[in-house]
């Protein structure tokens, strides 16, 4: 033992502090050599053999693997000289217990790793599923826009063709009136008769529709309503804000509601494109005007800049079903999402 003396203040008293020499512990040299041959450093090997007190290389290797992240794993191991002696070999029972504990520890570690790995796999599955859903949604939106654009082009072409036909009919009508010695334009009396003829035709169409409804022969315009619903989805997705889309929906609902209540009133079936409210609430939204045209409103090509729903195109069942679709767009928080 080494003795260190500490002097007090002006007296002869002393205090002994015992310190024991620190040395590297004794371990099985054969196992140490075998571990070093396997590629482990001497310090790691000494720590493993001393900590396990084993005569089994596998147990020493498992200890190194379990303690690989220890900060002092590669530092020299120093212990008190009195504790440096090699541990006696384990008895069969001790070795069996130690082996059993080691197996339990390894099993628990493996199960933990498997749980963590399964958690990572589940997170990856969720992430992949979300990405696939997002990609599919993007493709569906793109396909919907393409279909709507194709329909818009077809409708514009149909309008131009109709305008050409109407112009030709007007020319023929004027030519016939001139041959009969009549003025080019209809007189007020003739306009009134023409209007009466159109209203009578519309009344007959409604009467026929009501007759079919009573007989259970009405075919619901499901396809038309579904097409209109898709346009509502486009309006909601492309609107600058939720407030903008809701304002557009409410205005469309108001237009159709007025037509349903007063189908014979021209003012409710005619929308001025130059109207500030129409431009701000409906025309500013991508798909707003297309919705009305798809429903049946026709663009006036004579320079009046109006959208008009012909009397013969007034379908109360279509108005009712379309109104329900717009109301769903307003009240359903998941509209256009699922």
PDB file of C-alpha atoms in Angstrom, residues 92-315:
ATOM      1  CA  UNK A  92     -22.615 -25.881 -15.104  1.00  0.00           C
ATOM      2  CA  UNK A  93     -25.654 -24.459 -13.329  1.00  0.00           C
ATOM      3  CA  UNK A  94     -24.262 -20.910 -13.414  1.00  0.00           C
ATOM      4  CA  UNK A  95     -23.400 -21.296 -17.080  1.00  0.00           C
ATOM      5  CA  UNK A  96     -26.915 -22.617 -17.783  1.00  0.00           C
ATOM      6  CA  UNK A  97     -28.536 -19.670 -15.950  1.00  0.00           C
ATOM      7  CA  UNK A  98     -26.231 -17.174 -17.651  1.00  0.00           C
ATOM      8  CA  UNK A  99     -26.968 -18.718 -21.040  1.00  0.00           C
ATOM      9  CA  UNK A 100     -30.693 -18.635 -20.387  1.00  0.00           C
ATOM     10  CA  UNK A 101     -30.537 -14.976 -19.358  1.00  0.00           C
ATOM     11  CA  UNK A 102     -28.505 -14.198 -22.452  1.00  0.00           C
ATOM     12  CA  UNK A 103     -31.023 -15.978 -24.688  1.00  0.00           C
ATOM     13  CA  UNK A 104     -33.887 -14.060 -23.071  1.00  0.00           C
ATOM     14  CA  UNK A 105     -32.031 -10.788 -23.519  1.00  0.00           C
ATOM     15  CA  UNK A 106     -31.280 -11.563 -27.172  1.00  0.00           C
ATOM     16  CA  UNK A 107     -34.884 -12.627 -27.792  1.00  0.00           C
ATOM     17  CA  UNK A 108     -36.210  -9.434 -26.202  1.00  0.00           C
ATOM     18  CA  UNK A 109     -33.764  -7.374 -28.253  1.00  0.00           C
ATOM     19  CA  UNK A 110     -34.774  -9.137 -31.457  1.00  0.00           C
ATOM     20  CA  UNK A 111     -38.477  -8.642 -30.713  1.00  0.00           C
ATOM     21  CA  UNK A 112     -37.900  -4.942 -30.033  1.00  0.00           C
ATOM     22  CA  UNK A 113     -36.006  -4.560 -33.294  1.00  0.00           C
ATOM     23  CA  UNK A 114     -38.784  -6.370 -35.175  1.00  0.00           C
ATOM     24  CA  UNK A 115     -41.436  -4.089 -33.625  1.00  0.00           C
ATOM     25  CA  UNK A 116     -39.436  -1.001 -34.562  1.00  0.00           C
ATOM     26  CA  UNK A 117     -38.891  -2.360 -38.080  1.00  0.00           C
ATOM     27  CA  UNK A 118     -42.600  -3.122 -38.462  1.00  0.00           C
ATOM     28  CA  UNK A 119     -43.394   0.409 -37.286  1.00  0.00           C
ATOM     29  CA  UNK A 120     -41.068   1.806 -39.943  1.00  0.00           C
ATOM     30  CA  UNK A 121     -42.665  -0.445 -42.568  1.00  0.00           C
ATOM     31  CA  UNK A 122     -46.152   0.708 -41.537  1.00  0.00           C
ATOM     32  CA  UNK A 123     -45.095   4.359 -41.768  1.00  0.00           C
ATOM     33  CA  UNK A 124     -43.670   3.666 -45.218  1.00  0.00           C
ATOM     34  CA  UNK A 125     -46.891   1.944 -46.291  1.00  0.00           C
ATOM     35  CA  UNK A 126     -48.925   4.934 -45.087  1.00  0.00           C
ATOM     36  CA  UNK A 127     -46.604   7.374 -46.858  1.00  0.00           C
ATOM     37  CA  UNK A 128     -46.717   5.358 -50.092  1.00  0.00           C
ATOM     38  CA  UNK A 129     -50.508   5.106 -49.855  1.00  0.00           C
ATOM     39  CA  UNK A 130     -50.838   8.866 -49.420  1.00  0.00           C
ATOM     40  CA  UNK A 131     -48.543   9.508 -52.380  1.00  0.00           C
ATOM     41  CA  UNK A 132     -50.499   7.084 -54.574  1.00  0.00           C
ATOM     42  CA  UNK A 133     -53.796   8.669 -53.504  1.00  0.00           C
ATOM     43  CA  UNK A 134     -52.409  12.138 -54.209  1.00  0.00           C
ATOM     44  CA  UNK A 135     -51.146  11.067 -57.646  1.00  0.00           C
ATOM     45  CA  UNK A 136     -54.494   9.423 -58.489  1.00  0.00           C
ATOM     46  CA  UNK A 137     -56.366  12.525 -57.342  1.00  0.00           C
ATOM     47  CA  UNK A 138     -54.114  14.688 -59.504  1.00  0.00           C
ATOM     48  CA  UNK A 139     -54.746  12.459 -62.529  1.00  0.00           C
ATOM     49  CA  UNK A 140     -58.507  12.508 -61.893  1.00  0.00           C
ATOM     50  CA  UNK A 141     -58.497  16.311 -61.643  1.00  0.00           C
ATOM     51  CA  UNK A 142     -56.486  16.594 -64.853  1.00  0.00           C
ATOM     52  CA  UNK A 143     -58.816  14.208 -66.668  1.00  0.00           C
ATOM     53  CA  UNK A 144     -61.835  16.159 -65.413  1.00  0.00           C
ATOM     54  CA  UNK A 145     -60.359  19.437 -66.653  1.00  0.00           C
ATOM     55  CA  UNK A 146     -59.620  17.879 -70.041  1.00  0.00           C
ATOM     56  CA  UNK A 147     -63.184  16.594 -70.348  1.00  0.00           C
ATOM     57  CA  UNK A 148     -64.624  19.958 -69.360  1.00  0.00           C
ATOM     58  CA  UNK A 149     -62.382  21.771 -71.814  1.00  0.00           C
ATOM     59  CA  UNK A 150     -63.372  19.355 -74.586  1.00  0.00           C
ATOM     60  CA  UNK A 151     -67.040  19.906 -73.793  1.00  0.00           C
ATOM     61  CA  UNK A 152     -66.523  23.678 -73.716  1.00  0.00           C
ATOM     62  CA  UNK A 153     -64.930  23.585 -77.188  1.00  0.00           C
ATOM     63  CA  UNK A 154     -67.726  21.357 -78.507  1.00  0.00           C
ATOM     64  CA  UNK A 155     -70.379  23.685 -77.069  1.00  0.00           C
ATOM     65  CA  UNK A 156     -68.692  26.744 -78.590  1.00  0.00           C
ATOM     66  CA  UNK A 157     -68.543  25.020 -81.963  1.00  0.00           C
ATOM     67  CA  UNK A 158     -72.215  24.062 -81.642  1.00  0.00           C
ATOM     68  CA  UNK A 159     -73.062  27.681 -80.779  1.00  0.00           C
ATOM     69  CA  UNK A 160     -71.190  28.954 -83.827  1.00  0.00           C
ATOM     70  CA  UNK A 161     -72.958  26.409 -86.021  1.00  0.00           C
ATOM     71  CA  UNK A 162     -76.307  27.374 -84.519  1.00  0.00           C
ATOM     72  CA  UNK A 163     -75.520  31.063 -85.041  1.00  0.00           C
ATOM     73  CA  UNK A 164     -74.764  30.404 -88.697  1.00  0.00           C
ATOM     74  CA  UNK A 165     -78.035  28.508 -89.099  1.00  0.00           C
ATOM     75  CA  UNK A 166     -80.004  31.241 -87.329  1.00  0.00           C
ATOM     76  CA  UNK A 167     -78.380  33.897 -89.499  1.00  0.00           C
ATOM     77  CA  UNK A 168     -79.343  31.921 -92.595  1.00  0.00           C
ATOM     78  CA  UNK A 169     -82.912  31.520 -91.330  1.00  0.00           C
ATOM     79  CA  UNK A 170     -83.116  35.263 -90.647  1.00  0.00           C
ATOM     80  CA  UNK A 171     -81.907  35.976 -94.171  1.00  0.00           C
ATOM     81  CA  UNK A 172     -84.517  33.603 -95.609  1.00  0.00           C
ATOM     82  CA  UNK A 173     -87.229  35.125 -93.420  1.00  0.00           C
ATOM     83  CA  UNK A 174     -86.331  38.666 -94.475  1.00  0.00           C
ATOM     84  CA  UNK A 175     -86.200  37.584 -98.112  1.00  0.00           C
ATOM     85  CA  UNK A 176     -89.665  36.011 -97.860  1.00  0.00           C
ATOM     86  CA  UNK A 177     -91.081  39.105 -96.123  1.00  0.00           C
ATOM     87  CA  UNK A 178     -89.655  41.349 -98.804  1.00  0.00           C
ATOM     88  CA  UNK A 179     -91.257  39.243-101.538  1.00  0.00           C
ATOM     89  CA  UNK A 180     -94.577  39.600 -99.710  1.00  0.00           C
ATOM     90  CA  UNK A 181     -94.075  43.341 -99.392  1.00  0.00           C
ATOM     91  CA  UNK A 182     -93.673  43.202 -95.597  1.00  0.00           C
ATOM     92  CA  UNK A 183     -91.056  45.062 -93.504  1.00  0.00           C
ATOM     93  CA  UNK A 184     -87.828  43.199 -92.709  1.00  0.00           C
ATOM     94  CA  UNK A 185     -88.448  43.058 -88.948  1.00  0.00           C
ATOM     95  CA  UNK A 186     -91.468  41.616 -87.185  1.00  0.00           C
ATOM     96  CA  UNK A 187     -94.166  44.022 -86.059  1.00  0.00           C
ATOM     97  CA  UNK A 188     -95.052  44.249 -82.365  1.00  0.00           C
ATOM     98  CA  UNK A 189     -98.175  42.218 -83.051  1.00  0.00           C
ATOM     99  CA  UNK A 190     -96.148  39.518 -84.809  1.00  0.00           C
ATOM    100  CA  UNK A 191     -93.588  39.475 -81.949  1.00  0.00           C
ATOM    101  CA  UNK A 192     -96.407  38.990 -79.442  1.00  0.00           C
ATOM    102  CA  UNK A 193     -97.797  36.086 -81.481  1.00  0.00           C
ATOM    103  CA  UNK A 194     -94.311  34.549 -81.758  1.00  0.00           C
ATOM    104  CA  UNK A 195     -93.855  34.799 -78.007  1.00  0.00           C
ATOM    105  CA  UNK A 196     -97.270  33.278 -77.419  1.00  0.00           C
ATOM    106  CA  UNK A 197     -96.389  30.395 -79.747  1.00  0.00           C
ATOM    107  CA  UNK A 198     -93.165  29.682 -77.810  1.00  0.00           C
ATOM    108  CA  UNK A 199     -94.964  29.819 -74.457  1.00  0.00           C
ATOM    109  CA  UNK A 200     -97.655  27.463 -75.733  1.00  0.00           C
ATOM    110  CA  UNK A 201     -94.991  25.050 -76.915  1.00  0.00           C
ATOM    111  CA  UNK A 202     -93.295  25.202 -73.499  1.00  0.00           C
ATOM    112  CA  UNK A 203     -96.627  24.655 -71.719  1.00  0.00           C
ATOM    113  CA  UNK A 204     -97.292  21.616 -73.861  1.00  0.00           C
ATOM    114  CA  UNK A 205     -93.820  20.258 -73.050  1.00  0.00           C
ATOM    115  CA  UNK A 206     -94.407  20.736 -69.298  1.00  0.00           C
ATOM    116  CA  UNK A 207     -97.827  19.146 -69.537  1.00  0.00           C
ATOM    117  CA  UNK A 208     -96.326  16.162 -71.331  1.00  0.00           C
ATOM    118  CA  UNK A 209     -93.642  15.918 -68.669  1.00  0.00           C
ATOM    119  CA  UNK A 210     -96.197  16.021 -65.854  1.00  0.00           C
ATOM    120  CA  UNK A 211     -98.240  13.370 -67.632  1.00  0.00           C
ATOM    121  CA  UNK A 212     -95.200  11.097 -67.842  1.00  0.00           C
ATOM    122  CA  UNK A 213     -94.402  11.785 -64.189  1.00  0.00           C
ATOM    123  CA  UNK A 214     -97.883  10.687 -63.124  1.00  0.00           C
ATOM    124  CA  UNK A 215     -97.481   7.560 -65.194  1.00  0.00           C
ATOM    125  CA  UNK A 216     -94.077   6.879 -63.653  1.00  0.00           C
ATOM    126  CA  UNK A 217     -92.301   7.299 -67.008  1.00  0.00           C
ATOM    127  CA  UNK A 218     -90.009  10.187 -66.060  1.00  0.00           C
ATOM    128  CA  UNK A 219     -86.315   9.521 -66.544  1.00  0.00           C
ATOM    129  CA  UNK A 220     -84.236  11.460 -64.067  1.00  0.00           C
ATOM    130  CA  UNK A 221     -81.453  13.521 -65.702  1.00  0.00           C
ATOM    131  CA  UNK A 222     -78.789  11.758 -63.616  1.00  0.00           C
ATOM    132  CA  UNK A 223     -76.076  12.085 -66.256  1.00  0.00           C
ATOM    133  CA  UNK A 224     -76.641  15.818 -66.661  1.00  0.00           C
ATOM    134  CA  UNK A 225     -76.659  16.398 -62.902  1.00  0.00           C
ATOM    135  CA  UNK A 226     -73.424  14.409 -62.504  1.00  0.00           C
ATOM    136  CA  UNK A 227     -71.786  16.538 -65.203  1.00  0.00           C
ATOM    137  CA  UNK A 228     -72.918  19.698 -63.418  1.00  0.00           C
ATOM    138  CA  UNK A 229     -71.647  18.301 -60.114  1.00  0.00           C
ATOM    139  CA  UNK A 230     -68.173  17.812 -61.613  1.00  0.00           C
ATOM    140  CA  UNK A 231     -68.138  21.446 -62.682  1.00  0.00           C
ATOM    141  CA  UNK A 232     -69.052  22.449 -59.117  1.00  0.00           C
ATOM    142  CA  UNK A 233     -66.009  20.481 -57.926  1.00  0.00           C
ATOM    143  CA  UNK A 234     -63.818  22.414 -60.393  1.00  0.00           C
ATOM    144  CA  UNK A 235     -65.242  25.717 -59.146  1.00  0.00           C
ATOM    145  CA  UNK A 236     -64.501  24.810 -55.525  1.00  0.00           C
ATOM    146  CA  UNK A 237     -60.953  23.603 -56.209  1.00  0.00           C
ATOM    147  CA  UNK A 238     -59.934  26.496 -58.459  1.00  0.00           C
ATOM    148  CA  UNK A 239     -61.590  29.327 -56.518  1.00  0.00           C
ATOM    149  CA  UNK A 240     -59.277  31.870 -54.893  1.00  0.00           C
ATOM    150  CA  UNK A 241     -60.893  31.193 -51.515  1.00  0.00           C
ATOM    151  CA  UNK A 242     -63.703  29.245 -49.867  1.00  0.00           C
ATOM    152  CA  UNK A 243     -65.664  32.490 -49.602  1.00  0.00           C
ATOM    153  CA  UNK A 244     -65.378  33.026 -53.382  1.00  0.00           C
ATOM    154  CA  UNK A 245     -66.623  29.515 -54.211  1.00  0.00           C
ATOM    155  CA  UNK A 246     -69.495  29.758 -51.698  1.00  0.00           C
ATOM    156  CA  UNK A 247     -70.543  33.124 -53.149  1.00  0.00           C
ATOM    157  CA  UNK A 248     -70.578  31.589 -56.627  1.00  0.00           C
ATOM    158  CA  UNK A 249     -72.643  28.602 -55.421  1.00  0.00           C
ATOM    159  CA  UNK A 250     -75.170  30.839 -53.645  1.00  0.00           C
ATOM    160  CA  UNK A 251     -75.557  33.018 -56.739  1.00  0.00           C
ATOM    161  CA  UNK A 252     -76.082  30.007 -59.008  1.00  0.00           C
ATOM    162  CA  UNK A 253     -78.632  28.634 -56.547  1.00  0.00           C
ATOM    163  CA  UNK A 254     -80.422  32.001 -56.610  1.00  0.00           C
ATOM    164  CA  UNK A 255     -80.548  32.066 -60.424  1.00  0.00           C
ATOM    165  CA  UNK A 256     -82.009  28.561 -60.672  1.00  0.00           C
ATOM    166  CA  UNK A 257     -84.384  29.163 -57.771  1.00  0.00           C
ATOM    167  CA  UNK A 258     -85.832  32.217 -59.510  1.00  0.00           C
ATOM    168  CA  UNK A 259     -86.350  30.200 -62.706  1.00  0.00           C
ATOM    169  CA  UNK A 260     -88.050  27.366 -60.781  1.00  0.00           C
ATOM    170  CA  UNK A 261     -90.430  29.818 -59.070  1.00  0.00           C
ATOM    171  CA  UNK A 262     -91.148  31.913 -62.168  1.00  0.00           C
ATOM    172  CA  UNK A 263     -90.408  29.802 -65.277  1.00  0.00           C
ATOM    173  CA  UNK A 264     -92.491  32.070 -67.509  1.00  0.00           C
ATOM    174  CA  UNK A 265     -90.661  35.278 -66.582  1.00  0.00           C
ATOM    175  CA  UNK A 266     -88.045  36.242 -69.198  1.00  0.00           C
ATOM    176  CA  UNK A 267     -86.103  38.398 -66.731  1.00  0.00           C
ATOM    177  CA  UNK A 268     -85.326  35.372 -64.550  1.00  0.00           C
ATOM    178  CA  UNK A 269     -84.199  33.305 -67.536  1.00  0.00           C
ATOM    179  CA  UNK A 270     -81.907  36.030 -68.876  1.00  0.00           C
ATOM    180  CA  UNK A 271     -78.528  36.935 -67.348  1.00  0.00           C
ATOM    181  CA  UNK A 272     -76.552  39.992 -68.476  1.00  0.00           C
ATOM    182  CA  UNK A 273     -72.862  39.191 -68.876  1.00  0.00           C
ATOM    183  CA  UNK A 274     -72.006  42.863 -68.326  1.00  0.00           C
ATOM    184  CA  UNK A 275     -73.701  42.910 -64.929  1.00  0.00           C
ATOM    185  CA  UNK A 276     -71.112  43.686 -62.207  1.00  0.00           C
ATOM    186  CA  UNK A 277     -72.560  41.227 -59.698  1.00  0.00           C
ATOM    187  CA  UNK A 278     -72.541  38.422 -62.289  1.00  0.00           C
ATOM    188  CA  UNK A 279     -68.932  39.141 -63.261  1.00  0.00           C
ATOM    189  CA  UNK A 280     -67.727  39.314 -59.656  1.00  0.00           C
ATOM    190  CA  UNK A 281     -69.672  36.382 -58.190  1.00  0.00           C
ATOM    191  CA  UNK A 282     -69.915  33.902 -61.072  1.00  0.00           C
ATOM    192  CA  UNK A 283     -67.818  34.805 -64.109  1.00  0.00           C
ATOM    193  CA  UNK A 284     -64.679  35.396 -62.020  1.00  0.00           C
ATOM    194  CA  UNK A 285     -64.752  31.733 -60.890  1.00  0.00           C
ATOM    195  CA  UNK A 286     -63.272  29.151 -63.232  1.00  0.00           C
ATOM    196  CA  UNK A 287     -66.264  27.080 -64.368  1.00  0.00           C
ATOM    197  CA  UNK A 288     -69.021  29.498 -63.309  1.00  0.00           C
ATOM    198  CA  UNK A 289     -70.230  30.398 -66.796  1.00  0.00           C
ATOM    199  CA  UNK A 290     -69.604  26.844 -68.032  1.00  0.00           C
ATOM    200  CA  UNK A 291     -71.997  25.570 -65.330  1.00  0.00           C
ATOM    201  CA  UNK A 292     -74.815  27.771 -66.639  1.00  0.00           C
ATOM    202  CA  UNK A 293     -74.136  26.857 -70.266  1.00  0.00           C
ATOM    203  CA  UNK A 294     -74.036  23.155 -69.398  1.00  0.00           C
ATOM    204  CA  UNK A 295     -77.348  23.527 -67.564  1.00  0.00           C
ATOM    205  CA  UNK A 296     -78.946  24.935 -70.724  1.00  0.00           C
ATOM    206  CA  UNK A 297     -78.359  28.683 -70.809  1.00  0.00           C
ATOM    207  CA  UNK A 298     -77.525  29.852 -74.328  1.00  0.00           C
ATOM    208  CA  UNK A 299     -75.138  32.674 -75.235  1.00  0.00           C
ATOM    209  CA  UNK A 300     -76.809  35.393 -77.274  1.00  0.00           C
ATOM    210  CA  UNK A 301     -74.647  35.998 -80.356  1.00  0.00           C
ATOM    211  CA  UNK A 302     -76.593  39.030 -81.566  1.00  0.00           C
ATOM    212  CA  UNK A 303     -74.483  41.452 -79.534  1.00  0.00           C
ATOM    213  CA  UNK A 304     -76.685  41.666 -76.427  1.00  0.00           C
ATOM    214  CA  UNK A 305     -74.131  39.818 -74.308  1.00  0.00           C
ATOM    215  CA  UNK A 306     -76.620  37.720 -72.381  1.00  0.00           C
ATOM    216  CA  UNK A 307     -77.099  34.114 -71.315  1.00  0.00           C
ATOM    217  CA  UNK A 308     -80.684  32.973 -71.842  1.00  0.00           C
ATOM    218  CA  UNK A 309     -82.447  29.787 -70.763  1.00  0.00           C
ATOM    219  CA  UNK A 310     -84.999  29.002 -73.509  1.00  0.00           C
ATOM    220  CA  UNK A 311     -88.517  28.429 -72.242  1.00  0.00           C
ATOM    221  CA  UNK A 312     -88.609  24.960 -73.781  1.00  0.00           C
ATOM    222  CA  UNK A 313     -85.423  24.066 -71.855  1.00  0.00           C
ATOM    223  CA  UNK A 314     -86.989  24.684 -68.439  1.00  0.00           C
ATOM    224  CA  UNK A 315     -86.977  21.309 -66.668  1.00  0.00           C
TER     225      UNK A 315
END
